[in-house]
mmCIF file of C-alpha atoms and ligand atoms in Angstrom:
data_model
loop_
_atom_site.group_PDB
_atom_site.id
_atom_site.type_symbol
_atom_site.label_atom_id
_atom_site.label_comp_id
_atom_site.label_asym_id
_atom_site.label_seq_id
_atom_site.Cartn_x
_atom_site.Cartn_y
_atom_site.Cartn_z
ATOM 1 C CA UNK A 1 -12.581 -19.748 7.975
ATOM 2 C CA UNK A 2 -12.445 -17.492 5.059
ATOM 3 C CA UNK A 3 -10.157 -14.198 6.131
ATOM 4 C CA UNK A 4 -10.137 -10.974 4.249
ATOM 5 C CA UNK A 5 -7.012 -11.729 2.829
ATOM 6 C CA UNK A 6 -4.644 -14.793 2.379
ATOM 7 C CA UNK A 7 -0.722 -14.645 1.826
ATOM 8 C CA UNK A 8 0.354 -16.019 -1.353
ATOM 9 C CA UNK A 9 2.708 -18.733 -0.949
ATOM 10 C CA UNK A 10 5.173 -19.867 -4.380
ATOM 11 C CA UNK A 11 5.735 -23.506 -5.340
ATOM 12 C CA UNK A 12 7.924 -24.649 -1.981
ATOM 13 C CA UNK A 13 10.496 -26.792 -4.255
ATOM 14 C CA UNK A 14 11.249 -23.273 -5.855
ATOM 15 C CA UNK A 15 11.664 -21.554 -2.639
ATOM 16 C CA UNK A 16 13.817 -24.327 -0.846
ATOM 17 C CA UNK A 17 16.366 -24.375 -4.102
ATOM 18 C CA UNK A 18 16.784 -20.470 -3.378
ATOM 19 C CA UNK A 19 17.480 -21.757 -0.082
ATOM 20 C CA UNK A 20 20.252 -24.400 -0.773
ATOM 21 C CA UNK A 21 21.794 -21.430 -2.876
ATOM 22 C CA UNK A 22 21.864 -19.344 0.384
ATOM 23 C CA UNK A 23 23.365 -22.164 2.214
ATOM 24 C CA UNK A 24 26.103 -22.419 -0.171
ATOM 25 C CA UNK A 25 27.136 -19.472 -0.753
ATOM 26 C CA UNK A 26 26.743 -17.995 3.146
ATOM 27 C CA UNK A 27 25.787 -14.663 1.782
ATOM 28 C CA UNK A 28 22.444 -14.249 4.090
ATOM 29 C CA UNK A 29 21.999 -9.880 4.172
ATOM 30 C CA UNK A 30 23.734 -6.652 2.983
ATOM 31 C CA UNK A 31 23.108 -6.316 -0.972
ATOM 32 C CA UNK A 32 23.367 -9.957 -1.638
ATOM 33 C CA UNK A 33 22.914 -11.619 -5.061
ATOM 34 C CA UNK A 34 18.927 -12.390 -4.734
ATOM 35 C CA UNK A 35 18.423 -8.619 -3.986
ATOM 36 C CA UNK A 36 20.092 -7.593 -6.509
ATOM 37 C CA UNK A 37 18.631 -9.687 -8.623
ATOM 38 C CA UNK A 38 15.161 -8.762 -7.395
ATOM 39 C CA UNK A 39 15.816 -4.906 -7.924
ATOM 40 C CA UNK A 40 16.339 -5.671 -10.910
ATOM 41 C CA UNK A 41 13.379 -7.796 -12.095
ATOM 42 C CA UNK A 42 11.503 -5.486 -10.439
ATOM 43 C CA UNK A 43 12.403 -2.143 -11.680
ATOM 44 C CA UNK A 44 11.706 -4.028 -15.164
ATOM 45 C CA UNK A 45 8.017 -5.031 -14.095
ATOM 46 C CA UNK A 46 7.292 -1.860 -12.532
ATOM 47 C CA UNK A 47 8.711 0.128 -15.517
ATOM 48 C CA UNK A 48 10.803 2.319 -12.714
ATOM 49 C CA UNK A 49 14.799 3.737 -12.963
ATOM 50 C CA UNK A 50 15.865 2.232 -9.583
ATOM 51 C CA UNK A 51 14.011 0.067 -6.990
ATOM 52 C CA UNK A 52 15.540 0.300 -3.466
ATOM 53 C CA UNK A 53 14.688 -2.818 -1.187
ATOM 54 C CA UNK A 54 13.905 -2.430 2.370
ATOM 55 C CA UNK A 55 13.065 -4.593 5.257
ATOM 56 C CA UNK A 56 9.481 -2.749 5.795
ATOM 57 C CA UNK A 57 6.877 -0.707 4.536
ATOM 58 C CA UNK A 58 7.263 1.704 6.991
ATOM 59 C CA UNK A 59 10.969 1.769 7.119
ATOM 60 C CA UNK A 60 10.614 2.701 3.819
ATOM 61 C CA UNK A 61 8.183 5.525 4.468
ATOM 62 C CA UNK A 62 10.763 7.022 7.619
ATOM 63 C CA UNK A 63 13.969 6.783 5.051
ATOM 64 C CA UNK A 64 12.197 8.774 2.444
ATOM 65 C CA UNK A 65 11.324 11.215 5.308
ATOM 66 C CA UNK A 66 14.845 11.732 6.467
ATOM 67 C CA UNK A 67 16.711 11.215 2.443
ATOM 68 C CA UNK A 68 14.198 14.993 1.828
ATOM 69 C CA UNK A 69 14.838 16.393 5.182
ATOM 70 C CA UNK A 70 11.256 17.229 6.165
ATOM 71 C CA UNK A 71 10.467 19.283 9.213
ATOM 72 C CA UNK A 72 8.004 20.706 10.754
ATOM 73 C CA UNK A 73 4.386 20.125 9.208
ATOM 74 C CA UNK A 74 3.722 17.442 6.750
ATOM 75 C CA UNK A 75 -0.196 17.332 5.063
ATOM 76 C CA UNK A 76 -1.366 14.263 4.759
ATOM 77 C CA UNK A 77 -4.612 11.614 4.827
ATOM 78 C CA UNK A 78 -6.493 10.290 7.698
ATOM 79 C CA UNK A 79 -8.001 7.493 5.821
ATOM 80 C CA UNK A 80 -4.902 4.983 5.472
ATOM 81 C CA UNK A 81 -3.426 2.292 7.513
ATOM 82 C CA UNK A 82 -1.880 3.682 10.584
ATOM 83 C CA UNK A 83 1.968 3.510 9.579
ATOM 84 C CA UNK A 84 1.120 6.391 7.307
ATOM 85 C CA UNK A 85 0.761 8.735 10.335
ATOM 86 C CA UNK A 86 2.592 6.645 12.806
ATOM 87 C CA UNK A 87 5.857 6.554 10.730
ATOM 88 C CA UNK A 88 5.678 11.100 10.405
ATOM 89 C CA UNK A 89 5.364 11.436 14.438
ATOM 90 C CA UNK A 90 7.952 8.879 14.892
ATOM 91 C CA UNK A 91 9.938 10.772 12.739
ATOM 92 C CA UNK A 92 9.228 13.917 14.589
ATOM 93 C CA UNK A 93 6.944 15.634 12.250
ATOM 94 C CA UNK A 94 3.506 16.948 12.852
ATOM 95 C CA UNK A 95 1.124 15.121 10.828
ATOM 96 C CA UNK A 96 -2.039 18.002 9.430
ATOM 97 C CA UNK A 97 -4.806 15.810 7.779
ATOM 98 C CA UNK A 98 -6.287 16.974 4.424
ATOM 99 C CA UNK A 99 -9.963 15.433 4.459
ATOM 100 C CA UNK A 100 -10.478 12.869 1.706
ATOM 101 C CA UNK A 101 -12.606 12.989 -1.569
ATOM 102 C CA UNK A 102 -16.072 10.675 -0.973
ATOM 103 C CA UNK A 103 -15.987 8.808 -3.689
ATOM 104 C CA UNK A 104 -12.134 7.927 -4.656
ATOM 105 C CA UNK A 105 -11.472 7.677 -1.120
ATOM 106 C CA UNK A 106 -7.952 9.371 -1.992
ATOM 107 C CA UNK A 107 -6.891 12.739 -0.313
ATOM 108 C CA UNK A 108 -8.871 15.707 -1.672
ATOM 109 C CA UNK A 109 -6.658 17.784 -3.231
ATOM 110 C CA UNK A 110 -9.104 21.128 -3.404
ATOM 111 C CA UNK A 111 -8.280 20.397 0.731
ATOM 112 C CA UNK A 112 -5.035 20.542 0.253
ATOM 113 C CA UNK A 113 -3.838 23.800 -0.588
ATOM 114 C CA UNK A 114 -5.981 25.071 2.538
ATOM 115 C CA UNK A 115 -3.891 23.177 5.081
ATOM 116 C CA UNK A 116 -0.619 24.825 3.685
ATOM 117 C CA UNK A 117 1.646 27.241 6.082
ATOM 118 C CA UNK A 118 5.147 28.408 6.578
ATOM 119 C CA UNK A 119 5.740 25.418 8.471
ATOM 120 C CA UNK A 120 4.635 23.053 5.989
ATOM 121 C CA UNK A 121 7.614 20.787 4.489
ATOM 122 C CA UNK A 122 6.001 17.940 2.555
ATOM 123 C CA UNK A 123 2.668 15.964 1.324
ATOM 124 C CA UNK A 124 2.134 12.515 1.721
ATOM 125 C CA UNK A 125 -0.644 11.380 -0.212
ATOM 126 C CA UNK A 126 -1.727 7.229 -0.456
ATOM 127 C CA UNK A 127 -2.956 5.470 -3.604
ATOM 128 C CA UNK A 128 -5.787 4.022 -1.571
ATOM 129 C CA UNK A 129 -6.548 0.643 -2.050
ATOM 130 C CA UNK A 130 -4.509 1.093 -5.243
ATOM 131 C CA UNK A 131 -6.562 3.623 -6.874
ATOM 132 C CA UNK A 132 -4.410 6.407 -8.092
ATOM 133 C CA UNK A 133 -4.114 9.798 -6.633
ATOM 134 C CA UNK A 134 -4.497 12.738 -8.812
ATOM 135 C CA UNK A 135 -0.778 13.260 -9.405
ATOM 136 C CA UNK A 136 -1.199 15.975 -11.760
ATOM 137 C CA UNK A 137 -2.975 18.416 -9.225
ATOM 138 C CA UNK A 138 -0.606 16.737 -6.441
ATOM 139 C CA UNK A 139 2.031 18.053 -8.719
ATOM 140 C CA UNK A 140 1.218 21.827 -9.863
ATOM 141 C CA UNK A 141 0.682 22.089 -6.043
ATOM 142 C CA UNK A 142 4.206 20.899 -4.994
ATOM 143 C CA UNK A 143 5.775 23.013 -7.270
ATOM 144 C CA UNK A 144 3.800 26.293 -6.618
ATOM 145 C CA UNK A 145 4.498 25.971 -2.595
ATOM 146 C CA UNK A 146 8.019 24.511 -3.143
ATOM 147 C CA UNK A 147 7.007 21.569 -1.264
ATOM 148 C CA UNK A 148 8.132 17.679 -1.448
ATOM 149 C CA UNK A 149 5.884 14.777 -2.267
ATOM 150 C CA UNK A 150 6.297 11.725 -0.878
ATOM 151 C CA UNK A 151 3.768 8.901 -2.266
ATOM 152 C CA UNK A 152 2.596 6.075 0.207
ATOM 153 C CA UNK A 153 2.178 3.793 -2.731
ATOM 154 C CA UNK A 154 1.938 0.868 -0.468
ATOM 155 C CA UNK A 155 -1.377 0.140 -2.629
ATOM 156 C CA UNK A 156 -0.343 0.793 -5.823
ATOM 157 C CA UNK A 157 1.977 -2.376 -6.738
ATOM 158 C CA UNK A 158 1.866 -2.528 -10.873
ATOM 159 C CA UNK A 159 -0.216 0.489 -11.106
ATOM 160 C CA UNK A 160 -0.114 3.084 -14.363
ATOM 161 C CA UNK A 161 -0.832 6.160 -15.071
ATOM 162 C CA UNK A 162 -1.652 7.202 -18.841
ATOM 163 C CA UNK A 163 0.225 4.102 -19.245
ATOM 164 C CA UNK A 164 3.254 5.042 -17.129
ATOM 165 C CA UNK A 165 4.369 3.559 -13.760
ATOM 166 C CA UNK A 166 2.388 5.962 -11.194
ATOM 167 C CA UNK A 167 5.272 5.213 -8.654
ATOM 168 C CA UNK A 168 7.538 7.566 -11.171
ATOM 169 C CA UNK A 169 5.411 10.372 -9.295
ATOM 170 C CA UNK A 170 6.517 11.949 -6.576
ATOM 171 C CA UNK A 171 10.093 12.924 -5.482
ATOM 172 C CA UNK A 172 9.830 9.382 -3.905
ATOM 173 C CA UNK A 173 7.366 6.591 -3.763
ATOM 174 C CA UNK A 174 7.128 3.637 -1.257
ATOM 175 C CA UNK A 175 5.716 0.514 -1.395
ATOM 176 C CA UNK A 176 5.070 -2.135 1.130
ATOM 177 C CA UNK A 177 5.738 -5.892 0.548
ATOM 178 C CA UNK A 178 4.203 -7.158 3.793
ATOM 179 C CA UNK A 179 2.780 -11.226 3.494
ATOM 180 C CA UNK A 180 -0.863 -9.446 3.047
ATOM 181 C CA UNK A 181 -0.069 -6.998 -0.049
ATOM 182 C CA UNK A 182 -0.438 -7.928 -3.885
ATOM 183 C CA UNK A 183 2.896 -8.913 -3.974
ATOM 184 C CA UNK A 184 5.293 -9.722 -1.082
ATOM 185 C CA UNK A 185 8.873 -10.820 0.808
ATOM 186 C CA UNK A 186 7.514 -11.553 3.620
ATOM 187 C CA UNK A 187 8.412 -8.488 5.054
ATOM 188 C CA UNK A 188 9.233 -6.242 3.141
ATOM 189 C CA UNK A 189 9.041 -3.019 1.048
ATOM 190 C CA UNK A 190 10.775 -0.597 -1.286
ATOM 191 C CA UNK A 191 11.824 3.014 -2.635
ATOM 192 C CA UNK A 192 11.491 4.400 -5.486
ATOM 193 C CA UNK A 193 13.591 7.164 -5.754
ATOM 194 C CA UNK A 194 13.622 9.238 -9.016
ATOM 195 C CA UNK A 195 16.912 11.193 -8.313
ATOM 196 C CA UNK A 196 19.763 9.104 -9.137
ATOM 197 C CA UNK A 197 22.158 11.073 -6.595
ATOM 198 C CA UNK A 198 19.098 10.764 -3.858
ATOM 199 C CA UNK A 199 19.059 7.036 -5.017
ATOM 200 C CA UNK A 200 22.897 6.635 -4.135
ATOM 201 C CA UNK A 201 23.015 8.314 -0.713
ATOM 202 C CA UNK A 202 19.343 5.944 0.045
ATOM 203 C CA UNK A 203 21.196 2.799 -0.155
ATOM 204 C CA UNK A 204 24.333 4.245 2.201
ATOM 205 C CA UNK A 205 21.528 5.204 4.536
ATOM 206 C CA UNK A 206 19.679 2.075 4.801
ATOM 207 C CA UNK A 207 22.651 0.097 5.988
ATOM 208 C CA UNK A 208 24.296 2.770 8.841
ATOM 209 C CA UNK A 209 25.091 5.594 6.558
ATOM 210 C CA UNK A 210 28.577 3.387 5.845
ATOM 211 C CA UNK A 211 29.980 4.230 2.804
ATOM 212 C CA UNK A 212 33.280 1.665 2.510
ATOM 213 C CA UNK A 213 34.804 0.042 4.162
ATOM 214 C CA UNK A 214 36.896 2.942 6.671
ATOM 215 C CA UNK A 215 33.768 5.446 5.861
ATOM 216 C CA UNK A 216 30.688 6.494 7.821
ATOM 217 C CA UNK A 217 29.235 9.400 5.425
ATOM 218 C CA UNK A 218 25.629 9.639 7.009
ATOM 219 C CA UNK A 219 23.141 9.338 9.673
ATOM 220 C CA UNK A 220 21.885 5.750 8.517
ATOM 221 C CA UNK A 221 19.600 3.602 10.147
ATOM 222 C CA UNK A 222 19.034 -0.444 9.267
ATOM 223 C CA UNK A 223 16.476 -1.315 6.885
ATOM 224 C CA UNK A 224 18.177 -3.965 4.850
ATOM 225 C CA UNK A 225 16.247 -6.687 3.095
ATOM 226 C CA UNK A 226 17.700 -10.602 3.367
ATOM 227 C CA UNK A 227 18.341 -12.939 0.678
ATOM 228 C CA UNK A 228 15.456 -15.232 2.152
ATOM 229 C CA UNK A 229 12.967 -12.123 1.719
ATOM 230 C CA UNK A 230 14.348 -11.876 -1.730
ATOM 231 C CA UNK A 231 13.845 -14.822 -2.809
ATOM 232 C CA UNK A 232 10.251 -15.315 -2.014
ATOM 233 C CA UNK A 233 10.027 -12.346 -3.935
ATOM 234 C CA UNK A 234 11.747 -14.023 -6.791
ATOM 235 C CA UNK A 235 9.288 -16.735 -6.610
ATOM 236 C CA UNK A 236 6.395 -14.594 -6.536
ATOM 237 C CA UNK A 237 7.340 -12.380 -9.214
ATOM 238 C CA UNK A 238 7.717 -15.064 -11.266
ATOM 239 C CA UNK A 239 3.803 -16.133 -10.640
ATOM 240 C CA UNK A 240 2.605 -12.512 -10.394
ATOM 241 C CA UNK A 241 0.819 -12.379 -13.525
ATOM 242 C CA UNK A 242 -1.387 -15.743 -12.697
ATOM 243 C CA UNK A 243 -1.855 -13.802 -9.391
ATOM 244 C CA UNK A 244 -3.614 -10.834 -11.320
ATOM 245 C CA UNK A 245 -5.369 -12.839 -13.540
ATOM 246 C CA UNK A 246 -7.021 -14.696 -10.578
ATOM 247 C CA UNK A 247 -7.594 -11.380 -8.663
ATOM 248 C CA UNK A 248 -9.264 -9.648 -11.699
ATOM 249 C CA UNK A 249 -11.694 -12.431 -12.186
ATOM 250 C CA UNK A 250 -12.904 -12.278 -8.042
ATOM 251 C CA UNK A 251 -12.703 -8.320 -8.798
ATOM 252 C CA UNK A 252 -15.049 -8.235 -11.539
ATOM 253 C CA UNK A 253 -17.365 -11.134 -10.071
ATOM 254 C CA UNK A 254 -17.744 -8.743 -6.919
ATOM 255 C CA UNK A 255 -18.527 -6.003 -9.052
ATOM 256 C CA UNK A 256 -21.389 -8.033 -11.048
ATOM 257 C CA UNK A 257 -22.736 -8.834 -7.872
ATOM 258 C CA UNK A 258 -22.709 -5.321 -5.993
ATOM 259 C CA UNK A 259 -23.185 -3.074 -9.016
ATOM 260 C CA UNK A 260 -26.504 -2.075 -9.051
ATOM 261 C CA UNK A 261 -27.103 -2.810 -5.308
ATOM 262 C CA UNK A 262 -28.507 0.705 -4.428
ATOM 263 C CA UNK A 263 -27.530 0.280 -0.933
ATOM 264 C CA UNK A 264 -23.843 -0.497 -1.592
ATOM 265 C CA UNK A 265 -21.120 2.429 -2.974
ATOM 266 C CA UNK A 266 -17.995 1.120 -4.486
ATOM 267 C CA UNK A 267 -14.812 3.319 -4.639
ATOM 268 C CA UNK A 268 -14.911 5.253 -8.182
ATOM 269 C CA UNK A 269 -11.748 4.385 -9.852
ATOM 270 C CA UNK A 270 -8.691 7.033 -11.108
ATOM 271 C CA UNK A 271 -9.599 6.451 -14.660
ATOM 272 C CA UNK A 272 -6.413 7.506 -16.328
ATOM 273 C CA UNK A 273 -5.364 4.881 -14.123
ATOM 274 C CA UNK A 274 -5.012 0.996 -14.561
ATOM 275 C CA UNK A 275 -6.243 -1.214 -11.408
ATOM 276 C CA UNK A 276 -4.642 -3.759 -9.597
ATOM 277 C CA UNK A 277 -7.140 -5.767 -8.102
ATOM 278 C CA UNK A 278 -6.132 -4.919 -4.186
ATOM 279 C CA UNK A 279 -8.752 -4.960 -2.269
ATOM 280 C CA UNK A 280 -13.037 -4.777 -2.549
ATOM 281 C CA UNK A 281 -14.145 -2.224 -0.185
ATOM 282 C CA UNK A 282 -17.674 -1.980 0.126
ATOM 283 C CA UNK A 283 -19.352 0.942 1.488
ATOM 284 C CA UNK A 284 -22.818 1.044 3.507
ATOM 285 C CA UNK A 285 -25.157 3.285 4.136
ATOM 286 C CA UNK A 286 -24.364 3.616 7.812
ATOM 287 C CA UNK A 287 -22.225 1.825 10.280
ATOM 288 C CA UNK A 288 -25.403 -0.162 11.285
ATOM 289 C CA UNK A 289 -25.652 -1.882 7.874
ATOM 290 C CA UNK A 290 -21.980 -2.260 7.941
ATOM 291 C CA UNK A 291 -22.175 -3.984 11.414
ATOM 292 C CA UNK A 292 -24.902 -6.045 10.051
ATOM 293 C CA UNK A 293 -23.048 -7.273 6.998
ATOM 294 C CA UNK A 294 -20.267 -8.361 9.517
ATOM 295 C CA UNK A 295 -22.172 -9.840 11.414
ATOM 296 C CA UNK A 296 -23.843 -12.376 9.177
ATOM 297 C CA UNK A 297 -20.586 -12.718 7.473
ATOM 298 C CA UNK A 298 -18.978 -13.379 10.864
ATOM 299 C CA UNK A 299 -21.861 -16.061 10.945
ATOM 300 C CA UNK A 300 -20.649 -18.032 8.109
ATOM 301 C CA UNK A 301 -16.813 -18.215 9.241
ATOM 302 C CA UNK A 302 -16.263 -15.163 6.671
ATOM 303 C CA UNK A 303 -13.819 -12.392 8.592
ATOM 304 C CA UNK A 304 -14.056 -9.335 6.369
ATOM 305 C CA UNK A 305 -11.922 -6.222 7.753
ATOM 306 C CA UNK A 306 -12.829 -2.601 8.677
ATOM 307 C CA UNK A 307 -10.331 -0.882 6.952
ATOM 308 C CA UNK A 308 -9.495 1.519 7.691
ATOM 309 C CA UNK A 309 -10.800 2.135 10.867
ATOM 310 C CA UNK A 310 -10.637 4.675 13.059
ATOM 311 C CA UNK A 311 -9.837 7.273 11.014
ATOM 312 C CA UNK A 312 -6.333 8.704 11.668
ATOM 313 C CA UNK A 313 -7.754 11.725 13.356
ATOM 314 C CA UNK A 314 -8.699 10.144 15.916
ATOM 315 C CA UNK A 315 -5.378 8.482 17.396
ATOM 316 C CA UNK A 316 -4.620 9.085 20.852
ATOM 317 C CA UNK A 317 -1.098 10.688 20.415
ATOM 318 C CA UNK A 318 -1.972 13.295 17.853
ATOM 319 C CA UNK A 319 -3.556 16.927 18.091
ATOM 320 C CA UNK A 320 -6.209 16.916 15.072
ATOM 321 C CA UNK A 321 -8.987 18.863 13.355
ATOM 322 C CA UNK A 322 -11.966 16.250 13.178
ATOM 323 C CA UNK A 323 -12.121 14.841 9.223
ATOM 324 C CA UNK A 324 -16.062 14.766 8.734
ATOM 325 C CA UNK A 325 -15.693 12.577 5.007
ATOM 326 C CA UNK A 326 -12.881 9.857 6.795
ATOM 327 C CA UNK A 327 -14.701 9.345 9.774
ATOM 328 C CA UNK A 328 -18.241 8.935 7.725
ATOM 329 C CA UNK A 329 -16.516 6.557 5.399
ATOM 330 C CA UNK A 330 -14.485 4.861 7.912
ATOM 331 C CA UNK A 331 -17.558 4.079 10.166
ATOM 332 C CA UNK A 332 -19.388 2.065 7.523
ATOM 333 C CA UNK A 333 -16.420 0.562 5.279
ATOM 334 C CA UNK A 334 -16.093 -3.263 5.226
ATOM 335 C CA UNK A 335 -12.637 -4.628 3.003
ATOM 336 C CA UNK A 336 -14.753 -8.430 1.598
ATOM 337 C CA UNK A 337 -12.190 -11.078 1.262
ATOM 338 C CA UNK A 338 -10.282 -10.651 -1.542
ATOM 339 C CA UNK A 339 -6.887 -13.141 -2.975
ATOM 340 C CA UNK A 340 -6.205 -15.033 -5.609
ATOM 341 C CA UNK A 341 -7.370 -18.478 -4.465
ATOM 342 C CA UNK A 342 -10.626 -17.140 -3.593
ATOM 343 C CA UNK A 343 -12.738 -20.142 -4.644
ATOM 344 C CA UNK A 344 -15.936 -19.456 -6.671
ATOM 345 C CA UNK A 345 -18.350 -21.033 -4.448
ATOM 346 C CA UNK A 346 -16.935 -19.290 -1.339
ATOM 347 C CA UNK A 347 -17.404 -16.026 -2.927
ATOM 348 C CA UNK A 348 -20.567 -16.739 -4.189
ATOM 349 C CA UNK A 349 -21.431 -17.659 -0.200
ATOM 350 C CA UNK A 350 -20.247 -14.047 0.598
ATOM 351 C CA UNK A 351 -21.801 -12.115 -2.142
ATOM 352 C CA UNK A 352 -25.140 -14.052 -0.849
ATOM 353 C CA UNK A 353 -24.724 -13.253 2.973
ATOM 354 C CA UNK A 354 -23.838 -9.588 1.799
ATOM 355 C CA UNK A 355 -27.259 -8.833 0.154
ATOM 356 C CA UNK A 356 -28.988 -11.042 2.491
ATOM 357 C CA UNK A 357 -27.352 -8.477 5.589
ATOM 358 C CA UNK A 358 -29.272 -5.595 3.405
ATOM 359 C CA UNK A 359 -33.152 -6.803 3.073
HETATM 360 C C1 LIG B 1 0.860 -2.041 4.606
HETATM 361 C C2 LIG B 1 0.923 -0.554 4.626
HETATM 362 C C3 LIG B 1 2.016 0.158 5.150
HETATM 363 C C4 LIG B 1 3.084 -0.499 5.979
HETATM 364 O O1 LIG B 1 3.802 -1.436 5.359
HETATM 365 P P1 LIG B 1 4.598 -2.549 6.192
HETATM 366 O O2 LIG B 1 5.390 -3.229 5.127
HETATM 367 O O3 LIG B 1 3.581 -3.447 6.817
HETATM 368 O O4 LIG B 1 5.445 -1.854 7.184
HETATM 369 C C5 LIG B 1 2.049 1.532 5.001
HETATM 370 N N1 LIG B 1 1.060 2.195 4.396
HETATM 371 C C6 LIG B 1 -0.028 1.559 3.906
HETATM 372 C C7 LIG B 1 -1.074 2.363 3.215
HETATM 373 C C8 LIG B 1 -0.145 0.175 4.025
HETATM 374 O O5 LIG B 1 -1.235 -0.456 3.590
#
């Protein structure tokens, strides 16, 4: 069976000598050596100030809530994975949706600005499927309204803008580092926090609010990363660029293939931005094509993913406006397999059963 996406797993020998290390030493959580010797690396490789590991994702998404004190309204997308929403009502804020732009499948920011009120406190844009928002507009908006940006940059592992780090955007960005993501710990995830006092209090919060040893300073929560997520990070990081390589080469086969295909859209592409070779949404013509396409694919042991689907809108435990562009494009999305050990002749197989779906 070919799945839409495949963890990457590091050379085991590597791993299991991290391991023995662990067992040595007994250090197993709570800002051990691997950690700190993957916020390092990282923040090197991401060309960032600070890099805060967390345990999740979405842990990382509710601390950066809480570290700007949001309240009330926060404007966000409906076309992301659900912990983008999720994560703002379990933090007690009212998620409003800002419909998203056709083509770069990001947030629209012209929709933005209309979705604004007293009670507004914060945008929360994604770099969807790694393509970059635009930050600029993002920004002047933010500043004119007085309001905080928080980036879901889950996506947008390695990604630049005008040859910057695009997580530098943003009063903070998160990323995810789930098994399934461009690079991972397992679980896993991270802040990126560009305020260096901000950056302190973050790590008190993420393990209780204790600051030494007699000293409880703030409402904290837990959302420490272990040594063992660290150091499958380590590994990884250390094969990341062989991971790109391989990624960029499916990318741009895909592309070859589906390029001209009138009856396929691809996402248009940030282009101040560089790409990191995420994901390969393709988009039908309507959600009978798309069911189509999965089905033959489904046919041939190939399990591509609707994502993201349903639009956020529609969750059962929020009060929404309906988002006519997230619920067109979410209806006839399909994400094709994409990872780095993608062979050639499986590909091929898909690209094949893909155009065959559309005769
Ligand atoms: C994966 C993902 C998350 C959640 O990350 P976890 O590490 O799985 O908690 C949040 N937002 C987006 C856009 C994601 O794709």
């Amino acid at each position: 069976m070919i799945n839409v996406t495949k963890p990457y797993l590091p050379d085991e020998a590597k791993y299991n000598s991290y391991v023995s290390h662990i067992f040595k030493s007994k250090w197993l959580t709570n800002n051990g050596e691997l950690l700190q010797e993957l916020e390092r690396r990282l923040a090197k490789y991401l060309d960032v100030e600070n890099v805060l590991l967390v345990n999740n994702g979405t842990l990382a998404l509710n601390v950066a809530y809480k570290l700007l004190e949001l309240s009330g309204e926060v404007i966000t997308t409906p076309f992301s994975f659900v912990a983008t929403t999720s994560s703002l009502v379990w933090g007690g804020l009212k998620p409003v949706f800002a419909d998203i732009d056709k083509n770069t499948l990001n947030i629209d920011t012209g929709e933005i600005e209309k979705k604004i009120t007293k009670s507004t406190s914060a945008i929360v844009p994604v770099h969807v499927f790694g393509n970059g928002c635009n930050v600029e507009e993002i920004e002047k908006l933010a500043k004119s309204y007085a309001l905080k940006v928080i980036y879901d940059a889950a996506h947008a592992f390695g990604v630049s803008y005008e040859g910057r780090s695009i997580l530098n955007y943003g009063d903070i960005s998160t990323l995810s580092f789930h098994a399934t993501k461009v690079f991972h710990t397992i679980e896993g995830g991270a802040l990126i926090i560009n305020n260096k006092k901000l950056y302190d209090k973050a790590r008190k919060v993420i393990d209780f609010g204790i600051d030494g040893p007699d000293h409880i300073s703030y409402l904290g929560i837990n959302a420490k990363m272990n040594e063992f997520q660290a150091a499958m990070g380590l590994c990884i990081l250390d094969d990341i660029e062989k991971i790109q390589s391989s990624r960029q080469k499916i990318y741009n086969r895909y592309v070859d293939a589906f390029r001209l295909e009138a009856r396929i859209i691809l996402q248009s592409h940030n282009n101040k931005c560089s790409y990191n070779y995420s994901y390969f949404p393709i988009i039908l013509e309507d959600e009978e094509s798309m069911l189509k396409v999965r089905e033959l694919l489904r046919r041939e042991d190939i399990m591509p993913r609707r994502y993201f689907y349903p639009s956020l809108d529609q969750l059962n435990y929020i009060d929404s406006e309906f988002m006519p562009v997230s619920n067109s494009i979410s209806s006839r999305i399909l994400c094709l397999p994409m990872y780095d050990s993608l062979e050639v002749n499986d590909q091929k197989r898909i690209i094949q059963t893909v155009k065959e779906a559309l005769l």
